[in-house]
Structures are given as structure tokens and as C-alpha cells.
Coordinates of N, CA and C in Angstrom, one line a residue:
X4 N 1.1 -1.0 -0.2 CA 0.5 0.3 0.0 C 0.9 1.5 0.3
X5 N 1.6 1.5 0.7 CA 3.0 2.5 1.0 C 3.4 2.4 -0.6
X6 N 3.9 1.8 -0.7 CA 4.2 1.6 -2.6 C 3.8 2.2 -3.3
X7 N 2.3 2.0 -3.1 CA 0.8 2.2 -4.4 C 1.4 4.2 -4.2
X8 N 1.4 4.6 -2.6 CA 1.1 6.0 -2.4 C 2.5 7.1 -2.6
X9 N 3.2 6.2 -2.7 CA 4.5 6.7 -3.1 C 4.5 6.8 -5.2
X10 N 3.9 6.3 -5.6 CA 3.6 6.1 -7.2 C 2.9 6.8 -7.5
X11 N 1.8 7.3 -6.8 CA 0.5 8.0 -7.0 C 1.0 9.6 -7.3
X12 N 1.8 9.5 -5.6 CA 2.6 10.9 -5.1 C 3.6 11.4 -6.5
X13 N 4.4 10.5 -6.9 CA 5.3 11.1 -8.5 C 4.7 11.0 -9.3
X14 N 3.5 10.3 -10.0 CA 2.8 10.5 -11.0 C 2.3 12.1 -11.1
X15 N 1.3 12.5 -9.9 CA 0.9 13.8 -9.4 C 1.9 14.8 -10.1
X16 N 3.3 14.7 -9.2 CA 4.5 15.5 -9.5 C 4.7 15.8 -10.8
X17 N 4.7 14.6 -11.5 CA 5.1 14.3 -13.2 C 4.2 15.4 -14.0
X18 N 2.9 15.4 -13.5 CA 1.7 16.1 -14.5 C 1.7 17.4 -13.7
X19 N 2.0 17.6 -12.6 CA 2.3 19.2 -12.5 C 2.9 20.0 -13.2
X20 N 4.4 19.3 -13.3 CA 5.5 19.6 -14.2 C 5.1 20.3 -15.6
X21 N 4.5 18.7 -16.1 CA 4.2 19.3 -17.5 C 3.1 20.2 -18.0
X22 N 2.0 20.5 -17.0 CA 1.0 21.3 -17.3 C 1.0 22.3 -16.5
X23 N 1.2 23.3 -16.4 CA 1.8 24.5 -15.6 C 0.5 25.4 -16.2
X24 N 0.2 26.7 -14.6 CA -0.9 27.4 -15.4 C -0.3 28.2 -16.2
X25 N -1.2 29.1 -16.6 CA -0.8 30.1 -17.8 C 0.3 31.0 -17.5
X26 N 0.4 31.4 -15.9 CA 1.5 32.5 -15.3 C 2.7 31.9 -16.2
X27 N 3.4 30.6 -16.4 CA 4.5 30.6 -16.4 C 5.1 30.6 -17.7
X28 N 3.8 30.7 -19.0 CA 4.3 30.5 -20.4 C 5.6 31.5 -20.7
X29 N 5.8 32.7 -19.7 CA 6.8 33.6 -20.4 C 7.9 33.2 -20.4
X30 N 8.5 32.5 -20.0 CA 9.9 31.8 -19.6 C 9.4 30.7 -19.9
X31 N 9.9 30.0 -21.1 CA 10.1 28.7 -21.8 C 11.8 28.7 -22.0
X32 N 12.2 27.3 -22.2 CA 13.6 27.0 -22.2 C 13.4 27.5 -23.6
X33 N 15.5 27.4 -23.6 CA 15.7 28.1 -25.0 C 15.5 26.7 -26.0
X34 N 15.4 26.9 -27.3 CA 15.1 25.7 -28.3 C 14.0 25.5 -27.9
X35 N 12.8 26.1 -27.1 CA 11.4 25.8 -27.2 C 10.7 26.2 -28.5
X36 N 9.8 25.3 -29.0 CA 9.1 26.3 -30.3 C 7.5 26.3 -29.3
X37 N 6.9 27.4 -29.6 CA 5.6 27.4 -29.0 C 4.5 27.1 -29.7
X38 N 3.5 26.5 -29.6 CA 2.2 26.0 -30.2 C 0.8 26.5 -29.7
X39 N -0.1 27.3 -30.0 CA -1.2 27.8 -29.4 C -2.3 26.7 -29.5
X40 N -3.2 26.8 -28.9 CA -4.2 25.6 -28.9 C -5.4 26.7 -29.0
X41 N -5.9 26.7 -30.0 CA -7.2 27.3 -29.9 C -8.5 26.2 -29.8
X42 N -9.7 27.2 -30.1 CA -10.9 26.1 -30.4 C -11.0 26.2 -31.9
X43 N -10.8 25.3 -32.8 CA -10.5 24.0 -32.4 C -9.1 23.4 -33.2
X44 N -8.6 24.2 -33.4 CA -7.1 24.3 -34.4 C -5.7 24.6 -33.5
X45 N -4.5 24.0 -34.2 CA -3.3 24.4 -33.6 C -2.8 25.2 -33.9
X46 N -2.0 26.2 -33.6 CA -1.5 27.1 -34.5 C 0.0 27.3 -34.0
X47 N 1.1 27.0 -35.1 CA 1.1 26.5 -36.1 C 0.6 24.9 -35.8
X48 N 0.3 24.7 -37.3 CA -0.3 22.8 -37.1 C 1.0 22.1 -36.9
X49 N 2.1 22.7 -37.8 CA 3.5 21.6 -38.3 C 4.1 22.9 -37.6
X50 N 5.1 21.9 -36.9 CA 6.2 22.8 -36.4 C 7.7 21.5 -36.9
X51 N 8.9 22.3 -36.6 CA 10.2 21.5 -36.9 C 11.3 22.1 -35.7
X52 N 11.4 20.8 -35.1 CA 12.6 21.6 -34.0 C 13.8 20.5 -34.1
X53 N 15.0 21.0 -33.5 CA 16.2 20.1 -33.5 C 15.9 19.1 -32.7
X54 N 16.6 17.9 -33.0 CA 16.9 17.0 -31.7 C 16.9 17.3 -30.5
X55 N 16.7 17.2 -29.2 CA 16.7 17.9 -27.8 C 15.9 18.8 -27.6
X56 N 15.2 19.5 -28.7 CA 14.3 20.2 -28.1 C 12.8 20.3 -27.6
X57 N 12.6 21.4 -27.3 CA 11.0 21.1 -27.3 C 10.1 21.9 -28.0
X58 N 8.6 21.4 -27.7 CA 7.6 21.9 -28.3 C 6.5 22.2 -26.9
X59 N 6.1 23.3 -26.8 CA 5.0 23.7 -25.7 C 3.9 24.1 -26.4
X60 N 2.7 23.5 -26.1 CA 1.6 23.6 -26.5 C 0.7 24.4 -25.5
X61 N 0.2 25.7 -25.6 CA -0.5 26.2 -24.6 C -2.4 26.6 -25.2
X62 N -2.9 26.0 -23.7 CA -4.2 25.9 -24.1 C -5.1 28.0 -24.7
X63 N -5.1 28.2 -25.3 CA -5.5 30.2 -25.3 C -7.2 29.1 -26.0
X64 N -7.4 28.3 -25.9 CA -8.9 28.4 -26.4 C -9.9 28.6 -24.8
X65 N -11.1 28.3 -25.4 CA -12.5 28.4 -24.0 C -12.3 26.5 -23.9
X66 N -12.2 26.0 -24.3 CA -12.4 24.6 -24.1 C -11.2 23.8 -23.6
X67 N -11.6 22.7 -22.8 CA -10.8 21.5 -22.6 C -10.1 21.0 -23.7
X68 N -8.6 21.0 -23.7 CA -8.2 20.4 -24.9 C -7.0 18.8 -24.6
X69 N -6.4 18.8 -25.4 CA -5.0 17.4 -25.1 C -4.1 17.6 -26.3
X70 N -3.1 17.0 -26.4 CA -1.8 16.7 -26.9 C -2.0 15.1 -26.7
X71 N -2.2 14.1 -28.0 CA -1.7 13.1 -28.3 C -1.4 12.5 -29.1
X72 N -0.2 11.7 -29.1 CA 0.4 11.0 -30.5 C 0.8 10.0 -29.9
X73 N 1.0 8.7 -31.1 CA 2.2 7.5 -30.8 C 3.1 7.8 -30.1
X74 N 3.9 9.1 -30.0 CA 5.4 8.6 -29.1 C 4.8 9.3 -27.8
X75 N 6.2 8.2 -27.2 CA 5.4 8.5 -25.4 C 5.0 9.4 -24.9
X76 N 6.0 10.7 -25.7 CA 5.6 12.0 -24.9 C 5.0 12.5 -24.9
X77 N 4.0 12.5 -26.1 CA 2.9 13.1 -26.3 C 1.5 12.5 -25.4
X78 N 1.4 12.9 -24.3 CA 0.4 12.5 -23.5 C 0.1 13.3 -22.7
X79 N -0.8 14.5 -23.0 CA -0.9 15.6 -21.9 C -1.9 15.5 -20.8
X80 N -3.0 14.8 -21.4 CA -4.2 14.2 -20.6 C -5.0 15.7 -20.6
X81 N -6.0 15.8 -20.2 CA -6.9 17.2 -20.3 C -6.5 18.4 -20.0
X82 N -6.3 19.1 -20.7 CA -6.0 20.7 -20.1 C -7.2 21.9 -20.5
X83 N -7.1 22.5 -19.3 CA -8.0 23.5 -19.0 C -7.6 24.5 -19.9
X84 N -8.5 25.6 -20.0 CA -8.0 27.0 -20.5 C -6.2 27.7 -19.6
X85 N -5.7 28.3 -19.9 CA -4.8 28.8 -19.9 C -3.4 27.4 -19.0
X86 N -3.5 26.7 -19.3 CA -2.3 25.8 -19.0 C -1.4 25.4 -20.7
X87 N -0.7 24.8 -19.8 CA 0.5 24.3 -21.2 C 1.4 23.3 -20.7
X88 N 1.4 22.4 -22.1 CA 2.1 20.9 -21.9 C 3.3 21.3 -22.5
X89 N 4.5 20.8 -22.4 CA 5.5 20.8 -23.4 C 6.4 19.3 -23.2
X90 N 7.0 18.8 -24.5 CA 7.6 17.7 -24.4 C 8.6 18.0 -25.3
X91 N 10.1 16.8 -25.1 CA 11.1 17.1 -25.6 C 11.2 15.9 -26.5
X92 N 11.9 16.1 -27.8 CA 12.0 15.3 -28.5 C 13.6 14.5 -28.9
X93 N 14.0 13.6 -28.4 CA 15.5 13.2 -28.7 C 16.1 12.5 -30.0
X94 N 14.5 12.1 -30.6 CA 15.1 11.3 -31.8 C 14.3 11.8 -32.6
X95 N 15.1 11.9 -34.2 CA 14.5 12.1 -35.5 C 13.7 11.6 -35.9
X96 N 12.4 12.2 -36.7 CA 11.7 11.6 -36.8 C 10.2 12.8 -37.3
X97 N 8.8 12.2 -37.6 CA 7.9 12.9 -38.0 C 7.1 12.4 -36.9
X98 N 6.4 13.4 -35.9 CA 5.2 12.4 -34.9 C 4.0 13.3 -35.4
X99 N 3.0 12.9 -35.5 CA 2.0 13.3 -35.5 C 1.1 13.6 -34.2
X100 N 0.1 14.5 -33.8 CA -0.6 14.7 -32.8 C -1.8 15.5 -33.2
X101 N -3.1 15.0 -32.0 CA -4.1 15.5 -31.9 C -5.0 16.1 -30.7
X102 N -5.9 16.3 -30.8 CA -6.6 16.7 -29.5 C -7.9 15.1 -29.6
X103 N -7.4 14.9 -28.0 CA -8.4 13.4 -27.9 C -9.8 14.2 -27.9
X104 N -9.9 15.4 -27.6 CA -11.6 15.6 -28.0 C -12.2 15.6 -28.9
X105 N -11.1 16.6 -29.5 CA -11.8 17.1 -31.4 C -10.9 16.6 -32.4
X106 N -11.5 15.3 -33.0 CA -10.6 14.9 -33.9 C -10.2 15.8 -35.2
X107 N -10.8 16.9 -35.4 CA -10.3 17.7 -36.3 C -8.9 18.8 -36.0
X108 N -8.6 18.6 -34.6 CA -7.6 19.0 -34.1 C -6.2 18.4 -34.3
X109 N -5.4 18.4 -35.7 CA -4.4 17.7 -35.9 C -3.0 18.4 -36.0
X110 N -1.8 18.1 -36.1 CA -0.7 18.5 -36.1 C 0.2 17.4 -36.2
X111 N 1.6 18.1 -36.0 CA 2.8 17.3 -36.7 C 4.1 18.0 -36.3
X112 N 4.8 17.5 -35.3 CA 6.1 17.6 -35.3 C 7.1 16.9 -35.7
X113 N 8.4 17.9 -36.5 CA 9.6 17.3 -37.2 C 10.3 17.5 -36.3
X114 N 11.6 16.3 -36.4 CA 12.5 16.5 -35.6 C 13.9 16.3 -36.3
X115 N 14.5 16.9 -36.5 CA 15.6 17.0 -37.6 C 17.0 16.9 -36.6

């Protein structure tokens, strides 16, 4: 039981660092590509980042949105307005993503 509580506490810490209130969006790390989430599209919907770079999605809409994809790093969970999710991309390739609630919302991260 104690081990289960430790795992739950750790998972909560990871989720909080991945999706923060909008107040912190002014200070992304260097090499971070910014993507706005609007109702109901990503802007821009295709971005290119170098290996080791980050992409930050910020929900600037009025609805819940998410960022999900086949890559393990693309699992934001539901994001209320004014929150963000950031992922680091270490491997080259093309990574498609979408919003789990709005199937018309799609995009691509190209890693070189």
C-alpha cells in the first residue's frame, strides 16, 4: 500500500510539471517551439524542432483540449484553458498529434 501511494505521489508531481498554469508561459526554455491551442485548431499545426528541443502547447481556447500522439512523450491529459504542456524530442522523425476531444484538431512535429 505504501509503495502504491509513493507511485501516485510521483505521478502527480510529473503531471504538475508538465501542465502548469498560464502564468509560467512567458519563460520557456531555449530551443522551445511554441504552439497555441485554439478552439478548434493548433497554430501552427506543423513545427520543426532540432533533436533535444522542446515543443510547448498552450491552451488559449475556452474549452478543454489535449495533445496526444503515438510517441510516448505526447500524452498531455486534458488541459483547461490557460495551461500548457511541453515535450522534449530526442529522436529524429515525424510525430503526428491531435486533440483527444476534437478529432479535427491535428498537427505534426518534425524532429531533425
